[in-house]
PDB file of C-alpha atoms in Angstrom:
ATOM      1  CA  MET V   1     -60.312 -38.212   2.139  1.00 76.00           C
ATOM      2  CA  TRP V   2     -57.882 -40.227   4.293  1.00 74.00           C
ATOM      3  CA  ASP V   3     -58.392 -43.501   2.403  1.00 71.00           C
ATOM      4  CA  GLU V   4     -57.577 -41.590  -0.765  1.00 79.00           C
ATOM      5  CA  ARG V   5     -54.509 -39.935   0.747  1.00 74.00           C
ATOM      6  CA  TYR V   6     -53.093 -43.231   2.011  1.00 73.00           C
ATOM      7  CA  ASN V   7     -53.899 -45.182  -1.164  1.00 79.00           C
ATOM      8  CA  THR V   8     -50.359 -44.955  -2.610  1.00 81.00           C
ATOM      9  CA  GLN V   9     -47.171 -46.991  -2.451  1.00 79.00           C
ATOM     10  CA  GLN V  10     -45.464 -44.151  -0.568  1.00 85.00           C
ATOM     11  CA  TYR V  11     -46.165 -43.445   3.090  1.00 84.00           C
ATOM     12  CA  ALA V  12     -47.819 -40.000   3.117  1.00 78.00           C
ATOM     13  CA  TYR V  13     -46.064 -38.922   6.345  1.00 85.00           C
ATOM     14  CA  GLY V  14     -43.050 -41.179   6.014  1.00 85.00           C
ATOM     15  CA  LYS V  15     -42.091 -44.263   8.013  1.00 93.00           C
ATOM     16  CA  GLN V  16     -40.095 -42.521  10.736  1.00 96.00           C
ATOM     17  CA  PRO V  17     -41.755 -41.529  14.025  1.00 97.00           C
ATOM     18  CA  ASN V  18     -42.633 -37.964  14.852  1.00 97.00           C
ATOM     19  CA  ASP V  19     -39.567 -36.113  16.226  1.00 97.00           C
ATOM     20  CA  PHE V  20     -41.251 -34.952  19.431  1.00 98.00           C
ATOM     21  CA  LEU V  21     -42.468 -38.467  20.211  1.00 98.00           C
ATOM     22  CA  ALA V  22     -39.061 -40.016  19.422  1.00 98.00           C
ATOM     23  CA  GLU V  23     -37.374 -37.509  21.726  1.00 98.00           C
ATOM     24  CA  HIS V  24     -39.781 -37.883  24.665  1.00 98.00           C
ATOM     25  CA  TYR V  25     -41.256 -41.413  24.492  1.00 98.00           C
ATOM     26  CA  LYS V  26     -39.349 -42.443  27.640  1.00 98.00           C
ATOM     27  CA  GLN V  27     -41.742 -40.232  29.606  1.00 98.00           C
ATOM     28  CA  LEU V  28     -44.544 -42.652  28.716  1.00 98.00           C
ATOM     29  CA  PRO V  29     -45.005 -45.361  31.347  1.00 98.00           C
ATOM     30  CA  LYS V  30     -44.355 -48.851  29.963  1.00 96.00           C
ATOM     31  CA  GLY V  31     -47.600 -50.630  29.232  1.00 97.00           C
ATOM     32  CA  ASN V  32     -50.681 -50.004  27.095  1.00 98.00           C
ATOM     33  CA  VAL V  33     -50.445 -47.017  24.761  1.00 98.00           C
ATOM     34  CA  ILE V  34     -53.196 -45.799  22.478  1.00 98.00           C
ATOM     35  CA  SER V  35     -52.219 -43.725  19.448  1.00 98.00           C
ATOM     36  CA  LEU V  36     -55.000 -41.511  18.062  1.00 98.00           C
ATOM     37  CA  ALA V  37     -55.440 -40.909  14.314  1.00 97.00           C
ATOM     38  CA  GLU V  38     -52.445 -43.195  13.771  1.00 97.00           C
ATOM     39  CA  GLY V  39     -52.784 -43.354   9.994  1.00 95.00           C
ATOM     40  CA  GLU V  40     -50.106 -45.514   8.372  1.00 96.00           C
ATOM     41  CA  GLY V  41     -48.514 -46.658  11.619  1.00 97.00           C
ATOM     42  CA  ARG V  42     -45.177 -44.855  11.891  1.00 98.00           C
ATOM     43  CA  ASN V  43     -45.614 -43.807  15.536  1.00 98.00           C
ATOM     44  CA  ALA V  44     -47.296 -47.032  16.679  1.00 98.00           C
ATOM     45  CA  VAL V  45     -44.563 -49.165  15.104  1.00 98.00           C
ATOM     46  CA  PHE V  46     -41.869 -47.030  16.738  1.00 98.00           C
ATOM     47  CA  LEU V  47     -43.480 -47.421  20.172  1.00 98.00           C
ATOM     48  CA  ALA V  48     -43.911 -51.172  19.684  1.00 98.00           C
ATOM     49  CA  LYS V  49     -40.193 -51.395  18.827  1.00 98.00           C
ATOM     50  CA  MET V  50     -39.485 -49.592  22.121  1.00 98.00           C
ATOM     51  CA  GLY V  51     -41.397 -52.258  24.064  1.00 98.00           C
ATOM     52  CA  TYR V  52     -44.859 -50.744  24.430  1.00 98.00           C
ATOM     53  CA  SER V  53     -48.133 -52.575  23.853  1.00 98.00           C
ATOM     54  CA  VAL V  54     -49.725 -50.307  21.237  1.00 98.00           C
ATOM     55  CA  THR V  55     -53.254 -49.842  19.988  1.00 98.00           C
ATOM     56  CA  ALA V  56     -53.523 -47.729  16.838  1.00 98.00           C
ATOM     57  CA  VAL V  57     -56.915 -46.127  16.171  1.00 98.00           C
ATOM     58  CA  ASP V  58     -57.787 -44.560  12.843  1.00 96.00           C
ATOM     59  CA  GLY V  59     -60.802 -43.912  10.648  1.00 95.00           C
ATOM     60  CA  SER V  60     -58.998 -45.053   7.497  1.00 94.00           C
ATOM     61  CA  LYS V  61     -58.943 -48.755   6.647  1.00 96.00           C
ATOM     62  CA  VAL V  62     -56.323 -48.066   3.962  1.00 94.00           C
ATOM     63  CA  GLY V  63     -54.074 -46.336   6.517  1.00 95.00           C
ATOM     64  CA  LEU V  64     -54.437 -49.222   8.951  1.00 97.00           C
ATOM     65  CA  GLU V  65     -53.629 -51.770   6.240  1.00 96.00           C
ATOM     66  CA  LYS V  66     -50.388 -49.889   5.616  1.00 96.00           C
ATOM     67  CA  ALA V  67     -49.759 -49.770   9.381  1.00 97.00           C
ATOM     68  CA  ALA V  68     -50.083 -53.575   9.481  1.00 97.00           C
ATOM     69  CA  LYS V  69     -47.602 -53.840   6.613  1.00 97.00           C
ATOM     70  CA  LEU V  70     -45.147 -51.499   8.377  1.00 97.00           C
ATOM     71  CA  ALA V  71     -45.456 -53.481  11.628  1.00 98.00           C
ATOM     72  CA  LYS V  72     -44.713 -56.695   9.745  1.00 98.00           C
ATOM     73  CA  GLU V  73     -41.702 -55.029   8.081  1.00 97.00           C
ATOM     74  CA  HIS V  74     -40.349 -54.211  11.563  1.00 98.00           C
ATOM     75  CA  ASN V  75     -41.390 -57.533  13.097  1.00 98.00           C
ATOM     76  CA  VAL V  76     -43.609 -55.995  15.792  1.00 98.00           C
ATOM     77  CA  ASN V  77     -47.244 -56.389  16.764  1.00 98.00           C
ATOM     78  CA  ILE V  78     -49.674 -53.501  17.066  1.00 98.00           C
ATOM     79  CA  GLU V  79     -53.411 -53.720  17.622  1.00 98.00           C
ATOM     80  CA  LEU V  80     -55.288 -51.958  14.832  1.00 98.00           C
ATOM     81  CA  VAL V  81     -58.724 -50.472  15.494  1.00 98.00           C
ATOM     82  CA  HIS V  82     -60.797 -49.003  12.681  1.00 98.00           C
ATOM     83  CA  ALA V  83     -63.025 -46.463  14.401  1.00 97.00           C
ATOM     84  CA  ASP V  84     -64.378 -42.947  14.331  1.00 96.00           C
ATOM     85  CA  LEU V  85     -62.670 -41.199  17.262  1.00 97.00           C
ATOM     86  CA  ALA V  86     -65.831 -39.142  17.848  1.00 96.00           C
ATOM     87  CA  LYS V  87     -67.554 -42.385  18.907  1.00 96.00           C
ATOM     88  CA  PHE V  88     -64.595 -44.365  20.246  1.00 97.00           C
ATOM     89  CA  ASP V  89     -64.901 -45.854  23.748  1.00 97.00           C
ATOM     90  CA  PHE V  90     -61.615 -45.395  25.629  1.00 98.00           C
ATOM     91  CA  GLU V  91     -63.010 -47.331  28.599  1.00 97.00           C
ATOM     92  CA  LYS V  92     -62.104 -46.274  32.129  1.00 97.00           C
ATOM     93  CA  GLU V  93     -58.499 -46.195  33.358  1.00 97.00           C
ATOM     94  CA  LYS V  94     -57.326 -48.641  30.678  1.00 98.00           C
ATOM     95  CA  TRP V  95     -54.327 -46.813  29.180  1.00 98.00           C
ATOM     96  CA  ASP V  96     -50.869 -46.057  30.516  1.00 98.00           C
ATOM     97  CA  ALA V  97     -50.438 -43.419  27.807  1.00 98.00           C
ATOM     98  CA  VAL V  98     -52.343 -41.586  25.090  1.00 98.00           C
ATOM     99  CA  VAL V  99     -50.407 -40.323  22.079  1.00 98.00           C
ATOM    100  CA  SER V 100     -51.901 -37.712  19.769  1.00 98.00           C
ATOM    101  CA  ILE V 101     -49.666 -36.661  16.878  1.00 98.00           C
ATOM    102  CA  TYR V 102     -51.349 -34.297  14.407  1.00 96.00           C
ATOM    103  CA  CYS V 103     -54.882 -35.459  15.104  1.00 96.00           C
ATOM    104  CA  PRO V 104     -56.891 -32.935  13.009  1.00 92.00           C
ATOM    105  CA  LEU V 105     -60.336 -33.072  14.600  1.00 95.00           C
ATOM    106  CA  PRO V 106     -62.833 -30.189  14.608  1.00 96.00           C
ATOM    107  CA  SER V 107     -62.543 -28.364  17.947  1.00 96.00           C
ATOM    108  CA  ALA V 108     -65.835 -29.581  19.480  1.00 95.00           C
ATOM    109  CA  VAL V 109     -65.045 -33.199  18.571  1.00 97.00           C
ATOM    110  CA  ARG V 110     -61.415 -32.889  19.713  1.00 97.00           C
ATOM    111  CA  SER V 111     -62.431 -31.504  23.083  1.00 97.00           C
ATOM    112  CA  ALA V 112     -64.896 -34.358  23.693  1.00 98.00           C
ATOM    113  CA  VAL V 113     -62.403 -37.007  22.482  1.00 98.00           C
ATOM    114  CA  TYR V 114     -59.573 -35.677  24.666  1.00 98.00           C
ATOM    115  CA  LYS V 115     -61.804 -35.483  27.745  1.00 97.00           C
ATOM    116  CA  ARG V 116     -62.837 -39.124  27.226  1.00 98.00           C
ATOM    117  CA  ALA V 117     -59.181 -40.056  26.625  1.00 98.00           C
ATOM    118  CA  VAL V 118     -58.268 -38.509  29.988  1.00 98.00           C
ATOM    119  CA  LYS V 119     -60.875 -40.700  31.702  1.00 98.00           C
ATOM    120  CA  GLY V 120     -59.314 -43.661  29.877  1.00 98.00           C
ATOM    121  CA  LEU V 121     -55.884 -42.922  31.359  1.00 98.00           C
ATOM    122  CA  LYS V 122     -54.742 -44.797  34.447  1.00 98.00           C
ATOM    123  CA  LEU V 123     -53.536 -42.814  37.449  1.00 98.00           C
ATOM    124  CA  GLY V 124     -49.964 -41.815  36.626  1.00 98.00           C
ATOM    125  CA  GLY V 125     -50.744 -42.144  32.903  1.00 98.00           C
ATOM    126  CA  VAL V 126     -49.309 -39.674  30.401  1.00 98.00           C
ATOM    127  CA  PHE V 127     -50.841 -37.796  27.470  1.00 98.00           C
ATOM    128  CA  LEU V 128     -48.268 -36.808  24.816  1.00 98.00           C
ATOM    129  CA  LEU V 129     -49.269 -34.515  21.966  1.00 98.00           C
ATOM    130  CA  GLU V 130     -47.936 -32.573  19.026  1.00 98.00           C
ATOM    131  CA  ALA V 131     -50.474 -30.564  17.042  1.00 98.00           C
ATOM    132  CA  TYR V 132     -50.588 -27.584  14.719  1.00 97.00           C
ATOM    133  CA  THR V 133     -51.547 -24.251  16.295  1.00 98.00           C
ATOM    134  CA  PRO V 134     -54.119 -21.922  14.683  1.00 97.00           C
ATOM    135  CA  GLU V 135     -51.182 -19.865  13.355  1.00 97.00           C
ATOM    136  CA  GLN V 136     -50.259 -22.834  11.110  1.00 97.00           C
ATOM    137  CA  VAL V 137     -52.821 -21.645   8.534  1.00 96.00           C
ATOM    138  CA  ASN V 138     -50.261 -18.937   7.620  1.00 95.00           C
ATOM    139  CA  TYR V 139     -47.778 -21.626   6.561  1.00 94.00           C
ATOM    140  CA  ASN V 140     -48.197 -24.002   3.669  1.00 86.00           C
ATOM    141  CA  THR V 141     -46.462 -26.910   5.396  1.00 92.00           C
ATOM    142  CA  GLY V 142     -49.302 -29.158   6.530  1.00 91.00           C
ATOM    143  CA  GLY V 143     -52.531 -29.285   8.453  1.00 91.00           C
ATOM    144  CA  GLY V 144     -54.891 -27.843   5.862  1.00 91.00           C
ATOM    145  CA  PRO V 145     -56.681 -24.475   5.759  1.00 92.00           C
ATOM    146  CA  SER V 146     -59.095 -24.849   8.708  1.00 94.00           C
ATOM    147  CA  VAL V 147     -58.278 -23.003  11.941  1.00 96.00           C
ATOM    148  CA  ASP V 148     -60.905 -25.145  13.685  1.00 97.00           C
ATOM    149  CA  THR V 149     -58.788 -28.311  13.403  1.00 97.00           C
ATOM    150  CA  LYS V 150     -55.782 -26.631  15.048  1.00 97.00           C
ATOM    151  CA  THR V 151     -55.081 -26.575  18.797  1.00 97.00           C
ATOM    152  CA  SER V 152     -54.011 -23.617  20.920  1.00 97.00           C
ATOM    153  CA  LYS V 153     -52.303 -23.851  24.287  1.00 97.00           C
ATOM    154  CA  SER V 154     -55.425 -22.558  26.088  1.00 97.00           C
ATOM    155  CA  ASP V 155     -57.684 -25.022  24.215  1.00 96.00           C
ATOM    156  CA  LEU V 156     -55.488 -27.915  25.288  1.00 98.00           C
ATOM    157  CA  GLN V 157     -55.351 -26.703  28.892  1.00 98.00           C
ATOM    158  CA  ASP V 158     -59.167 -26.760  28.897  1.00 97.00           C
ATOM    159  CA  ASP V 159     -59.369 -30.166  27.184  1.00 97.00           C
ATOM    160  CA  LEU V 160     -56.830 -31.735  29.566  1.00 98.00           C
ATOM    161  CA  ALA V 161     -57.854 -29.782  32.678  1.00 98.00           C
ATOM    162  CA  GLU V 162     -57.693 -32.920  34.863  1.00 97.00           C
ATOM    163  CA  LEU V 163     -54.008 -33.472  33.998  1.00 98.00           C
ATOM    164  CA  SER V 164     -50.825 -31.762  35.202  1.00 98.00           C
ATOM    165  CA  PHE V 165     -48.611 -30.434  32.434  1.00 98.00           C
ATOM    166  CA  VAL V 166     -44.972 -31.466  32.561  1.00 98.00           C
ATOM    167  CA  HIS V 167     -44.307 -29.730  29.234  1.00 98.00           C
ATOM    168  CA  LEU V 168     -46.479 -27.284  27.269  1.00 98.00           C
ATOM    169  CA  GLU V 169     -45.012 -25.127  24.532  1.00 98.00           C
ATOM    170  CA  GLU V 170     -46.046 -23.389  21.324  1.00 97.00           C
ATOM    171  CA  LEU V 171     -43.114 -23.001  18.926  1.00 97.00           C
ATOM    172  CA  LYS V 172     -41.999 -22.744  15.320  1.00 97.00           C
ATOM    173  CA  ARG V 173     -40.008 -25.745  14.117  1.00 96.00           C
ATOM    174  CA  GLU V 174     -38.937 -27.447  10.930  1.00 95.00           C
ATOM    175  CA  VAL V 175     -41.055 -30.535  10.369  1.00 93.00           C
ATOM    176  CA  PHE V 176     -39.912 -33.254   7.949  1.00 90.00           C
ATOM    177  CA  GLU V 177     -42.627 -35.904   7.800  1.00 90.00           C
ATOM    178  CA  GLY V 178     -43.297 -37.196   4.311  1.00 83.00           C
ATOM    179  CA  THR V 179     -45.017 -35.300   1.531  1.00 80.00           C
ATOM    180  CA  TYR V 180     -47.650 -33.470   3.556  1.00 80.00           C
ATOM    181  CA  HIS V 181     -45.787 -32.186   6.633  1.00 85.00           C
ATOM    182  CA  THR V 182     -42.582 -30.550   5.463  1.00 88.00           C
ATOM    183  CA  GLY V 183     -41.118 -27.147   6.300  1.00 93.00           C
ATOM    184  CA  LEU V 184     -41.364 -24.516   8.992  1.00 97.00           C
ATOM    185  CA  ALA V 185     -44.484 -25.054  11.086  1.00 96.00           C
ATOM    186  CA  SER V 186     -46.268 -23.590  14.096  1.00 98.00           C
ATOM    187  CA  VAL V 187     -46.801 -26.402  16.575  1.00 98.00           C
ATOM    188  CA  LEU V 188     -47.999 -27.116  20.086  1.00 98.00           C
ATOM    189  CA  GLN V 189     -46.152 -29.746  22.101  1.00 98.00           C
ATOM    190  CA  ALA V 190     -47.439 -31.162  25.362  1.00 98.00           C
ATOM    191  CA  ILE V 191     -46.778 -33.839  27.939  1.00 98.00           C
ATOM    192  CA  ALA V 192     -49.319 -34.079  30.743  1.00 98.00           C
ATOM    193  CA  LYS V 193     -49.747 -36.540  33.588  1.00 98.00           C
ATOM    194  CA  LYS V 194     -52.786 -37.872  35.454  1.00 98.00           C
TER     195      LYS V 194
END
């Protein structure tokens, strides 16, 4: 599905970074950042421009090819990793930050991935997330019809139980991110520290 979605001249979610990330990236310690389900590279390229060493992981080769093109356009380097997040090895205490922007994994997979990501964070590392809440299925502004790929506040608190939340909020906000994420949306925003 994702190869098909990204197989166009246009960038499906635009070339600009996610608003929440752009507003709060300074809370990420400088160093190695991993961006989950990075797609076409908009968030990874933004972070690289801000001086971070970024690894972008995605299951779509087409998305990653476009991410490479976007990085070249902005004259930055990002490491691209084609992998299934369900099987991805975060290693132990390797990352200064984990970024998850609209990473639509089934709940059981998401929980396992996030718990492994937490183990991959260094002490003092930060996990930054924006995701759709289960209520998003009532809106036609992105995220698809499955409640199981959405994240509630309590789900995230369980998944990131080893971290301390600096920010955790469910809210309605206007999202303007390309063709597929546009309009009023129900989102969860989080910043948590190890």
